[in-house]
XYZ file of C-alpha atoms in Angstrom:
731
model
C 142.563 118.296 -28.355
C 141.528 114.864 -29.597
C 143.433 111.703 -30.356
C 143.477 110.916 -34.061
C 144.499 107.968 -36.190
C 145.732 107.617 -39.759
C 142.609 108.314 -41.817
C 141.095 107.526 -45.145
C 144.020 108.894 -47.125
C 146.427 106.402 -45.508
C 144.036 103.582 -46.403
C 143.803 104.824 -49.976
C 147.581 104.917 -50.289
C 147.908 101.387 -48.951
C 145.223 100.052 -51.313
C 146.913 101.718 -54.272
C 150.224 100.136 -53.315
C 148.774 96.639 -52.979
C 146.723 96.857 -56.156
C 149.725 97.955 -58.161
C 151.717 94.916 -57.099
C 150.167 93.092 -60.048
C 151.073 95.855 -62.507
C 153.693 95.613 -65.190
C 157.319 95.299 -64.100
C 158.329 97.963 -66.576
C 158.769 101.386 -65.014
C 157.705 104.033 -67.499
C 160.536 105.928 -69.070
C 158.495 109.056 -68.462
C 159.374 108.935 -64.761
C 161.948 111.621 -63.918
C 164.379 109.016 -62.548
C 163.981 105.272 -62.246
C 164.952 103.540 -59.008
C 168.084 102.296 -60.801
C 169.048 105.881 -61.540
C 168.089 107.139 -58.083
C 170.203 104.545 -56.321
C 173.113 105.145 -58.699
C 172.939 108.950 -58.292
C 176.384 110.053 -57.073
C 176.518 111.521 -53.564
C 179.367 113.560 -52.133
C 178.317 114.311 -48.553
C 179.049 110.943 -46.935
C 182.747 110.786 -47.853
C 183.506 114.212 -49.357
C 183.966 112.541 -52.714
C 181.555 111.340 -55.396
C 180.319 107.781 -54.866
C 177.162 105.711 -55.245
C 174.819 105.447 -52.291
C 175.543 101.731 -51.985
C 179.279 102.370 -51.617
C 179.121 104.616 -48.548
C 178.916 103.106 -45.046
C 176.636 105.896 -43.871
C 172.858 106.060 -44.120
C 172.147 108.762 -46.691
C 169.065 109.893 -48.570
C 168.976 111.814 -51.847
C 166.042 114.042 -52.777
C 166.160 115.034 -56.450
C 164.941 118.193 -58.153
C 161.986 116.303 -59.621
C 160.974 114.903 -56.236
C 161.159 118.345 -54.642
C 158.960 119.670 -57.440
C 156.335 116.911 -57.279
C 156.209 116.703 -53.478
C 156.374 120.495 -53.171
C 159.380 120.677 -50.903
C 159.807 124.397 -51.455
C 162.223 124.904 -48.559
C 164.222 122.984 -45.982
C 161.363 123.146 -43.479
C 159.070 121.296 -45.912
C 161.739 118.696 -46.602
C 162.761 118.173 -42.973
C 159.164 117.774 -41.868
C 158.715 114.852 -44.285
C 162.023 113.095 -43.512
C 162.174 109.812 -41.589
C 163.257 110.143 -37.982
C 162.442 113.858 -37.722
C 160.061 115.445 -35.228
C 159.199 118.877 -36.595
C 157.374 121.578 -34.618
C 156.313 124.596 -36.674
C 155.956 128.084 -35.252
C 156.719 127.212 -31.631
C 159.784 129.329 -30.758
C 160.100 133.096 -30.441
C 163.646 133.264 -31.839
C 164.262 130.265 -34.104
C 160.562 129.900 -35.024
C 160.511 126.233 -36.085
C 162.093 123.539 -33.945
C 163.021 119.963 -34.783
C 164.525 116.760 -33.403
C 166.695 114.634 -35.709
C 166.872 110.957 -34.687
C 166.633 111.947 -31.015
C 168.984 114.947 -31.223
C 167.036 117.912 -29.878
C 167.499 121.427 -31.274
C 168.294 123.287 -34.495
C 172.024 123.537 -33.731
C 172.899 119.835 -34.031
C 172.452 119.413 -37.770
C 175.031 120.898 -40.140
C 173.624 122.656 -43.221
C 175.882 122.935 -46.274
C 175.628 124.429 -49.741
C 177.872 122.472 -52.112
C 179.924 121.409 -49.098
C 180.243 124.900 -47.553
C 178.539 125.656 -44.249
C 175.633 128.128 -44.598
C 174.018 127.934 -41.157
C 175.090 129.860 -38.044
C 178.829 130.594 -38.438
C 179.461 130.105 -34.700
C 177.120 127.185 -34.064
C 174.080 128.923 -32.577
C 170.409 128.217 -33.216
C 168.833 129.682 -36.335
C 165.412 129.723 -37.987
C 165.074 126.879 -40.481
C 161.931 127.793 -42.334
C 160.929 129.388 -45.625
C 164.265 131.267 -45.613
C 166.139 128.147 -46.808
C 164.362 128.030 -50.153
C 165.253 125.227 -52.590
C 164.410 126.857 -55.929
C 168.066 126.540 -57.083
C 168.798 123.026 -55.772
C 169.751 120.177 -58.089
C 169.394 117.685 -55.237
C 169.546 117.572 -51.443
C 171.653 114.959 -49.681
C 170.698 114.052 -46.118
C 173.393 112.244 -44.151
C 172.213 110.553 -40.953
C 174.515 110.110 -37.996
C 177.701 111.776 -36.732
C 180.021 113.264 -39.333
C 182.517 115.161 -37.195
C 185.350 112.972 -38.523
C 184.906 114.788 -41.847
C 183.186 118.081 -41.045
C 184.170 118.940 -37.483
C 181.999 120.808 -35.004
C 178.214 120.543 -35.074
C 177.953 117.646 -37.567
C 176.387 116.013 -34.526
C 173.116 114.486 -35.667
C 173.844 114.580 -39.383
C 174.429 116.801 -42.392
C 172.145 118.337 -44.988
C 173.968 119.304 -48.169
C 172.145 121.353 -50.818
C 173.762 120.548 -54.165
C 173.590 123.046 -57.016
C 174.528 122.753 -60.686
C 177.028 124.559 -62.854
C 175.279 126.799 -65.372
C 175.160 125.610 -68.972
C 176.484 127.510 -71.959
C 172.979 128.366 -73.190
C 170.962 131.052 -71.417
C 168.060 129.602 -69.413
C 165.860 130.583 -66.550
C 162.632 130.264 -64.645
C 160.369 132.537 -62.615
C 157.577 131.508 -60.258
C 154.867 133.550 -58.533
C 152.303 132.225 -56.083
C 149.580 133.421 -53.758
C 147.180 131.891 -51.296
C 145.334 131.912 -47.994
C 145.998 134.382 -45.183
C 147.918 136.880 -47.294
C 150.482 134.347 -48.500
C 152.763 135.426 -51.337
C 155.753 133.582 -52.809
C 158.077 134.276 -55.715
C 161.461 133.154 -56.982
C 163.613 133.318 -60.090
C 166.753 131.616 -61.372
C 168.712 132.579 -64.497
C 171.895 131.010 -65.829
C 174.165 131.046 -68.833
C 177.618 131.789 -70.184
C 179.409 135.146 -69.870
C 182.142 134.153 -72.241
C 184.607 131.385 -72.835
C 184.581 129.008 -69.834
C 182.709 131.479 -67.594
C 179.278 130.370 -66.408
C 176.951 132.219 -64.051
C 173.766 131.388 -62.121
C 171.798 134.037 -60.213
C 168.598 133.602 -58.244
C 166.454 135.032 -55.464
C 163.260 134.307 -53.580
C 160.756 136.302 -51.520
C 157.975 135.041 -49.285
C 155.489 136.581 -46.878
C 152.404 135.402 -45.063
C 150.119 136.931 -42.475
C 149.298 133.362 -41.410
C 145.982 132.340 -39.926
C 144.389 134.308 -37.062
C 144.713 131.382 -34.689
C 142.620 133.070 -31.987
C 139.625 132.533 -34.294
C 140.375 128.837 -34.870
C 141.565 127.978 -31.334
C 139.559 130.343 -29.134
C 140.256 128.578 -25.841
C 144.023 128.832 -26.376
C 143.990 132.613 -26.862
C 141.790 134.012 -24.085
C 141.536 137.789 -23.877
C 143.059 138.612 -20.489
C 144.256 141.860 -18.981
C 147.936 142.644 -19.563
C 149.610 145.637 -17.971
C 147.432 148.690 -18.416
C 145.246 147.013 -21.066
C 141.940 145.475 -20.017
C 140.826 142.107 -21.352
C 138.172 143.700 -23.544
C 140.761 145.941 -25.206
C 143.380 143.293 -25.881
C 144.806 143.112 -29.400
C 143.998 140.284 -31.804
C 146.519 137.523 -32.377
C 148.978 138.079 -35.217
C 151.896 135.947 -36.421
C 153.123 137.093 -39.831
C 156.432 135.904 -41.304
C 158.641 137.019 -44.186
C 161.737 135.514 -45.764
C 164.206 136.331 -48.525
C 167.239 134.697 -50.092
C 169.765 135.444 -52.829
C 172.048 132.993 -54.587
C 174.990 133.493 -56.988
C 177.330 130.872 -58.445
C 180.162 131.730 -60.845
C 182.277 129.007 -62.470
C 185.509 129.739 -64.318
C 186.316 126.590 -66.211
C 186.317 123.416 -64.148
C 188.760 124.693 -61.549
C 187.339 127.805 -59.882
C 183.895 128.276 -58.325
C 182.790 131.398 -56.483
C 179.527 131.565 -54.562
C 177.391 133.972 -52.547
C 174.374 132.967 -50.505
C 172.189 135.051 -48.194
C 168.961 134.295 -46.407
C 166.782 136.369 -44.104
C 163.840 135.478 -41.891
C 161.482 137.583 -39.782
C 158.847 136.380 -37.316
C 157.159 137.857 -34.259
C 158.788 137.394 -30.853
C 155.365 136.616 -29.380
C 155.425 133.252 -31.220
C 154.417 130.502 -28.798
C 153.717 132.895 -25.907
C 150.525 132.938 -23.858
C 148.209 135.946 -24.110
C 148.851 136.628 -20.425
C 152.585 137.075 -21.074
C 153.061 138.928 -24.369
C 151.491 141.511 -26.637
C 150.779 140.341 -30.186
C 152.092 143.362 -32.062
C 153.774 143.582 -35.471
C 156.659 145.778 -34.287
C 157.983 143.186 -31.816
C 159.838 140.808 -34.130
C 162.961 138.697 -34.549
C 164.872 139.308 -37.790
C 167.962 137.265 -38.713
C 170.282 137.379 -41.721
C 172.996 134.889 -42.691
C 175.527 135.751 -45.426
C 178.080 133.312 -46.835
C 180.753 133.968 -49.466
C 183.016 131.174 -50.634
C 185.593 130.289 -53.243
C 186.729 126.837 -54.312
C 189.810 126.078 -56.423
C 190.461 122.546 -57.736
C 193.364 121.088 -59.670
C 195.180 117.774 -60.186
C 198.645 117.633 -58.707
C 199.321 114.258 -60.353
C 197.056 111.822 -62.241
C 196.179 110.209 -58.883
C 196.255 113.195 -56.482
C 193.716 116.008 -56.629
C 193.689 119.184 -54.590
C 190.885 121.473 -53.454
C 191.262 124.768 -51.608
C 188.179 126.329 -50.030
C 188.004 129.847 -48.625
C 184.802 130.987 -46.941
C 183.432 133.921 -44.970
C 180.115 133.826 -43.133
C 178.222 136.414 -41.102
C 175.119 136.078 -38.927
C 173.287 139.059 -37.487
C 170.093 139.791 -35.637
C 168.586 143.097 -36.790
C 169.237 145.672 -34.014
C 165.554 146.660 -34.153
C 164.518 143.138 -33.100
C 162.568 143.442 -29.864
C 160.233 141.885 -27.296
C 157.178 143.322 -25.597
C 156.149 141.080 -22.718
C 155.850 140.960 -18.936
C 159.604 140.460 -18.550
C 160.779 143.397 -20.644
C 157.899 145.638 -19.534
C 157.304 145.073 -15.800
C 156.486 148.768 -15.244
C 153.591 148.495 -17.749
C 154.661 151.436 -19.903
C 154.830 149.388 -23.140
C 158.585 149.620 -23.305
C 160.247 147.172 -25.689
C 163.297 145.170 -24.777
C 165.669 144.975 -27.735
C 168.122 142.244 -28.598
C 171.219 141.898 -30.735
C 173.485 139.049 -31.744
C 176.362 138.854 -34.210
C 178.569 136.009 -35.388
C 181.325 135.921 -37.983
C 183.539 133.126 -39.282
C 186.381 133.301 -41.788
C 188.224 130.168 -42.810
C 190.467 128.369 -45.235
C 190.667 124.631 -45.857
C 193.059 122.559 -47.937
C 191.904 119.080 -48.996
C 193.806 116.338 -50.828
C 192.425 113.169 -52.414
C 194.853 110.386 -53.340
C 193.580 107.432 -55.379
C 196.401 105.142 -54.359
C 195.032 102.226 -56.387
C 191.771 100.967 -57.789
C 190.909 99.642 -54.340
C 192.330 102.227 -51.954
C 191.904 105.967 -51.576
C 193.083 108.453 -48.965
C 191.648 111.848 -48.127
C 193.232 114.448 -45.895
C 192.654 118.053 -45.002
C 193.827 120.957 -42.862
C 191.793 124.023 -41.963
C 191.901 127.245 -39.962
C 188.917 129.305 -38.846
C 188.657 132.638 -37.074
C 185.541 133.665 -35.136
C 184.046 136.859 -33.750
C 180.796 137.036 -31.768
C 178.716 139.600 -29.882
C 175.894 138.635 -27.501
C 173.705 141.017 -25.527
C 171.076 140.734 -22.793
C 167.779 142.599 -23.263
C 168.609 146.155 -24.309
C 166.649 149.358 -23.538
C 167.215 150.632 -27.095
C 168.556 149.268 -30.391
C 172.210 148.290 -30.579
C 174.312 150.769 -32.566
C 176.493 148.984 -35.122
C 178.795 152.007 -35.438
C 179.955 151.627 -31.822
C 181.969 148.868 -30.154
C 180.186 146.756 -27.543
C 181.853 148.640 -24.686
C 180.826 152.000 -26.176
C 177.044 151.443 -26.268
C 176.492 153.406 -23.047
C 173.331 151.555 -22.010
C 171.993 150.645 -18.585
C 169.781 147.713 -17.633
C 166.073 148.170 -18.265
C 164.273 149.696 -15.251
C 167.474 150.839 -13.536
C 167.768 154.146 -15.408
C 165.286 155.990 -13.175
C 166.725 154.621 -9.924
C 169.818 155.504 -7.958
C 171.558 152.332 -9.166
C 171.738 153.179 -12.882
C 173.508 149.903 -13.677
C 175.760 149.857 -16.787
C 174.689 147.038 -19.101
C 177.147 144.214 -19.749
C 177.586 143.218 -23.426
C 179.730 140.189 -24.229
C 182.243 139.924 -27.055
C 184.356 136.903 -28.035
C 187.204 136.421 -30.474
C 188.646 132.950 -30.923
C 190.024 130.570 -33.555
C 190.344 126.887 -34.385
C 192.624 124.491 -36.254
C 191.672 121.082 -37.584
C 193.062 118.174 -39.526
C 191.502 114.953 -40.789
C 192.471 111.733 -42.544
C 190.187 109.096 -44.088
C 191.045 105.781 -45.717
C 188.553 103.910 -47.911
C 189.320 100.391 -49.056
C 187.438 98.105 -51.482
C 188.798 94.726 -50.380
C 186.555 92.682 -52.674
C 183.652 93.599 -54.980
C 181.343 92.714 -52.075
C 183.224 94.184 -49.082
C 184.654 97.611 -48.292
C 185.688 99.591 -45.216
C 186.260 103.181 -44.169
C 188.366 104.530 -41.306
C 188.691 108.191 -40.482
C 189.966 110.483 -37.748
C 189.757 114.222 -37.226
C 191.141 116.504 -34.533
C 189.759 119.990 -33.898
C 191.460 122.448 -31.565
C 189.729 125.586 -30.273
C 191.504 128.435 -28.524
C 188.586 128.651 -26.065
C 188.498 125.139 -24.568
C 191.068 122.908 -26.265
C 190.794 119.895 -28.535
C 188.362 117.193 -29.582
C 189.289 114.009 -31.493
C 186.608 112.086 -33.359
C 186.976 108.717 -35.133
C 184.748 107.072 -37.726
C 184.763 103.364 -38.640
C 182.470 101.646 -41.114
C 182.012 98.674 -43.394
C 179.802 97.810 -46.339
C 178.924 94.230 -47.243
C 176.986 93.350 -50.374
C 176.158 89.636 -50.142
C 174.178 89.758 -53.398
C 172.879 92.258 -55.910
C 169.720 92.999 -53.907
C 171.203 93.411 -50.439
C 173.582 95.923 -48.904
C 174.438 95.880 -45.202
C 176.237 98.825 -43.598
C 177.711 99.130 -40.118
C 179.062 102.426 -38.807
C 180.529 103.748 -35.573
C 181.181 107.444 -35.203
C 181.891 110.081 -32.604
C 181.022 113.749 -32.834
C 181.219 116.929 -30.824
C 179.193 120.092 -30.683
C 181.196 123.167 -29.781
C 179.512 125.425 -27.210
C 178.286 128.486 -29.074
C 178.743 132.078 -27.877
C 174.944 132.135 -27.707
C 175.127 129.533 -24.906
C 178.348 130.713 -23.243
C 177.160 134.308 -22.940
C 173.459 133.656 -22.478
C 172.559 136.322 -19.904
C 169.288 138.039 -19.082
C 166.980 139.030 -16.248
C 164.668 141.831 -15.204
C 164.763 144.688 -12.728
C 161.929 146.584 -11.046
C 162.834 149.942 -9.580
C 166.509 149.081 -9.890
C 166.136 145.841 -7.893
C 166.771 142.396 -9.444
C 163.582 140.355 -9.825
C 163.671 136.562 -9.686
C 166.344 134.378 -11.248
C 168.901 135.807 -13.682
C 170.598 133.881 -16.486
C 174.364 134.162 -15.997
C 177.171 133.568 -18.527
C 179.468 130.555 -18.235
C 182.762 130.921 -20.141
C 183.890 127.451 -18.997
C 181.513 125.391 -21.132
C 182.989 122.371 -22.896
C 181.754 120.658 -26.062
C 179.064 118.000 -25.990
C 180.363 114.592 -27.106
C 178.395 111.768 -28.745
C 178.998 108.141 -29.705
C 176.723 106.466 -32.253
C 176.428 102.902 -33.497
C 174.246 102.367 -36.561
C 173.267 99.518 -38.881
C 171.617 99.985 -42.269
C 170.032 97.330 -44.460
C 169.358 98.410 -48.034
C 167.138 95.741 -49.618
C 166.027 95.749 -53.233
C 164.101 92.611 -54.173
C 163.036 94.035 -57.552
C 163.870 96.939 -59.818
C 160.693 98.720 -58.686
C 160.961 98.371 -54.908
C 163.550 99.490 -52.388
C 163.399 99.173 -48.599
C 165.955 100.848 -46.340
C 166.090 100.132 -42.598
C 168.365 102.139 -40.323
C 168.796 101.287 -36.631
C 170.886 103.431 -34.294
C 172.019 103.823 -30.701
C 173.442 107.115 -29.453
C 175.025 108.183 -26.178
C 175.803 111.827 -25.462
C 178.001 113.136 -22.661
C 178.521 116.630 -21.266
C 175.091 117.713 -22.509
C 174.643 121.456 -22.130
C 171.559 122.211 -20.044
C 170.316 125.122 -17.954
C 170.830 124.590 -14.202
C 170.525 126.664 -11.069
C 173.892 127.879 -9.756
C 174.629 126.690 -6.210
C 176.265 130.053 -5.574
C 174.756 132.997 -7.492
C 177.093 134.310 -10.191
C 177.724 138.026 -9.603
C 178.365 139.182 -13.158
C 176.657 142.604 -12.927
C 178.796 145.105 -10.964
C 176.798 147.383 -8.668
C 174.081 144.933 -7.643
C 173.729 141.619 -5.828
C 171.940 138.794 -7.601
C 170.244 136.427 -5.161
C 169.554 133.639 -7.684
C 171.151 132.737 -11.002
C 171.082 129.891 -13.489
C 173.518 129.174 -16.293
C 174.310 126.780 -19.110
C 176.329 123.865 -17.744
C 177.817 120.550 -18.948
C 175.682 118.540 -16.566
C 173.584 116.105 -18.521
C 173.847 112.896 -20.507
C 171.532 111.371 -23.116
C 170.895 107.892 -24.428
C 168.426 106.965 -27.148
C 167.849 104.312 -29.763
C 165.556 103.996 -32.721
C 164.837 102.643 -36.157
C 163.637 104.171 -39.426
C 162.002 101.930 -42.044
C 161.853 103.601 -45.453
C 160.128 101.977 -48.456
C 159.970 103.340 -51.994
C 157.968 101.751 -54.788
C 157.700 102.784 -58.426
C 154.748 101.379 -60.326
C 153.206 101.319 -63.785
C 149.449 101.634 -63.281
C 148.493 101.022 -66.899
C 148.495 103.162 -70.031
C 150.117 106.555 -69.479
C 149.758 106.414 -65.674
C 152.583 105.649 -63.244
C 153.090 106.153 -59.528
C 155.817 106.620 -56.975
C 154.933 105.534 -53.441
C 157.247 106.404 -50.582
C 157.026 106.609 -46.835
C 158.602 105.865 -43.490
C 157.900 104.467 -40.076
C 160.095 105.818 -37.284
C 160.490 104.673 -33.709
C 162.705 106.332 -31.124
C 163.002 105.936 -27.384
C 165.385 107.702 -25.075
C 166.069 109.474 -21.832
C 168.329 112.117 -20.437
C 169.743 112.937 -17.044
C 170.358 116.450 -15.795
C 173.234 115.091 -13.680
C 175.342 111.940 -13.989
C 173.392 110.189 -11.221
C 170.087 112.017 -11.648
C 166.678 110.697 -12.586
C 166.125 109.437 -16.107
C 163.762 111.896 -17.806
C 162.025 111.386 -21.113
C 163.442 113.188 -24.103
C 161.503 116.310 -25.055
C 159.752 117.080 -28.339
C 159.804 113.448 -29.456
C 156.971 111.220 -30.621
C 157.933 107.596 -30.093
C 156.038 106.569 -33.254
C 155.768 108.438 -36.564
C 154.327 107.400 -39.927
C 154.859 109.480 -43.062
C 153.399 108.480 -46.430
C 153.274 109.967 -49.910
C 152.109 108.981 -53.366
C 152.877 110.758 -56.635
C 150.507 109.818 -59.441
C 151.852 110.824 -62.837
C 150.100 111.079 -66.199
C 153.065 110.899 -68.569
C 155.064 113.999 -67.672
C 152.087 116.366 -68.008
C 150.293 115.922 -64.701
C 151.345 115.044 -61.146
C 149.031 114.478 -58.188
C 150.744 114.048 -54.831
C 148.872 113.434 -51.581
C 151.056 113.361 -48.464
C 150.093 112.215 -44.977
C 151.713 112.234 -41.558
C 150.611 110.484 -38.405
C 152.562 111.764 -35.403
C 152.111 110.053 -32.048
C 151.886 111.659 -28.618
C 154.783 114.116 -28.295
C 156.568 115.120 -25.101
C 156.861 118.817 -24.234
C 159.336 120.789 -22.150
C 157.196 120.617 -19.014
C 158.761 118.254 -16.487
C 157.340 116.614 -13.378
C 160.450 115.271 -11.676
C 158.649 113.527 -8.800
C 156.883 110.795 -10.828
C 159.682 111.042 -13.390
C 157.536 111.902 -16.378
C 156.264 114.808 -18.448
C 153.405 116.893 -17.162
C 152.250 117.574 -20.667
C 152.149 115.787 -23.984
C 150.566 116.952 -27.190
C 148.056 114.483 -28.535
C 148.669 112.369 -31.597
C 147.442 113.818 -34.859
C 147.019 113.031 -38.532
C 147.555 115.779 -41.077
C 147.450 115.530 -44.868
C 148.320 117.725 -47.824
C 147.551 117.569 -51.544
C 149.763 118.883 -54.344
C 148.767 119.039 -58.009
C 151.048 120.099 -60.849
C 150.256 120.620 -64.532
C 153.368 120.808 -66.690
C 154.480 121.453 -70.271
C 151.818 124.080 -70.931
C 152.266 127.014 -73.332
C 154.841 125.330 -75.535
C 156.241 123.279 -72.640
C 157.349 126.435 -70.798
C 154.579 126.818 -68.244
C 153.680 124.843 -65.089
C 150.772 125.396 -62.717
C 150.699 124.163 -59.118
C 147.888 123.943 -56.598
C 148.742 123.065 -52.993
C 146.397 122.325 -50.101
C 147.986 122.095 -46.650
C 146.088 120.518 -43.757
C 143.726 119.053 -46.315
C 141.010 117.983 -43.856
C 141.262 121.188 -41.763
C 142.293 119.450 -38.539
C 142.956 121.276 -35.260
C 146.229 119.973 -33.913
C 149.133 121.099 -31.758
C 152.928 121.094 -31.789
C 154.979 120.587 -28.631
C 156.952 123.452 -27.119
C 160.499 122.933 -25.838
C 160.483 125.327 -22.894
C 159.207 124.477 -19.427
C 158.373 128.134 -18.773
C 154.836 129.009 -17.721
C 155.033 131.973 -20.110
C 154.663 129.759 -23.193
C 151.989 127.427 -24.531
C 153.176 123.855 -24.057
C 150.859 122.831 -26.894
C 151.112 125.389 -29.712
C 148.121 125.550 -32.134
C 148.923 124.833 -35.772
C 147.603 126.271 -39.022
C 144.148 125.376 -40.401
C 143.572 124.461 -44.048
C 145.707 126.662 -46.294
C 145.589 126.981 -50.087
C 148.341 128.107 -52.451
C 148.459 128.488 -56.227
C 151.683 128.985 -58.187
C 152.590 129.787 -61.782
C 156.078 128.873 -63.045
C 157.456 130.020 -66.405
C 160.643 128.611 -67.921
C 162.567 130.430 -70.598
């Protein structure tokens, strides 16, 4: 690995920005949206009601359909990777695949993902893959809310909220279809059709499919994939590295007039369970994979009770499942070297109803309130000797622990099942005291049958001293409910019926993590073409759930004695602070050419303790400094050329050296660039062509792993240069 710096592309972007400062003040009307329009675009995520970005006390970003098209944000992974304040590690985890940190908050289960305000991520709060499966082909815009939002959304709106906003179908039939192909067996396709089924009935239907063999990384990073003996296989006969992925999604939205909306959304993702593992620990085979599916159905009914009071009722049902054929083939599941897979299964289901009221008491004051009930069901298993049978209850599976079936112990396998429910209520008051000054105050209480209640306030103010300045201050608290995945996390291995090493034990007494965040946002707009947003934050987290060794081994497997166990415990606390500086500049370059320059600089510093009085350890998977830049050059509305660049500083990994109080391992800083070209309005303005180059300069760089286990690569090799071409037809 080598240290790198921002390269020639960053210099070119900076020169273009400075040179254009002398250009005309008139932004071309051919731009998809001017800065005036972008800033005035209504957002709903920050306050659960439509308002301009300047009116909300929260720091929120809006990414429009045109920006997603020009920057080639084809899925949430692409978008997240380019967001300020986000550390994104691709292809590092065997189960969730990608991993990210959002303004210091580590892990994929601390950011709430919504579709038109309805939760579409894990129904019980566990970790999920956020990758190509969350395709954005149907999105009108994506709203990214930074900071705690539990006062409005409840559990798991810990670091922030991403809300994918869709659009009601028009009365005229319309549609699009896109097909693409590229390097390493990459294929992508999607379609979206919409129209009217009759009077006041409008329907949108879409789907996407993606697959990629991905690069044979053992050819590009030979030293990281040494051929070593594993089990009964000699080094010379070891298999080649493989890491293919596939994803699918389906989307349906049905509107009946302006009152009733019904929606269905499903996404699926498959990756290999050897992802991120060393060659000495796992076999790289295609039939050892992790396959997850998330289904969400929802209905929304709106009506006005009085001219000033509106009502909305939301009913939703969500289901998460790991394919029962999902399996591992490594030294832990196969200690007897007979190539026996260990299977896994997980299931989560949530059904809920929520009643919301919005009262516009006067021109200056509004009140929002809501009540909700949710019912949960979850199943979690340890490693299984064969696939889970859906037709049988958990206690009817009749399985024994791997490598105890041929011994005298023959230990029955423990599968965990949970059924629980929650109630919640919230109230929020927004007041516009003067044209320049407004406040918001909110409070929400959530009660869970498993551990009790959590109350979370939210206080904010917005001050607009003049037309070019907006200052926002916000204090918020949030909680993250312990997921069944954490509560019932249990695994370990046997050899000849005898426990080997440390076992992971369940802990049904976990409590929610609790955070407090102070943030300040300055939205400065000195001209109609330039906007600079600065967001500073300080966060403290208590009762952090970490994995710790149990002082007394937990004996949760009848018939055997475990000599060492570890479990998830509320032992830690975090503290971190940072700032994101986000400029955007629209420019007329002369004649038919215009440009949109955007970027961010992010700084974050923090620590965590594994106990209240323990050593302060550096946060994992975080680069203290990050620079992200992009420039869209536009020739009228016929051609777009978008180079993007990221410089990511040294990033901490999961390896810990507690004696000198630092990380053993960091991944080196790197610079990576991409180039995206789009030709539009071809074939009677119905056809667009796209050409994408990822890792433009073919750099060798690494992403940090979260785990401290010696079984994984702390620095995970990333993809070489990859090409993709796409054809999109509108009709």
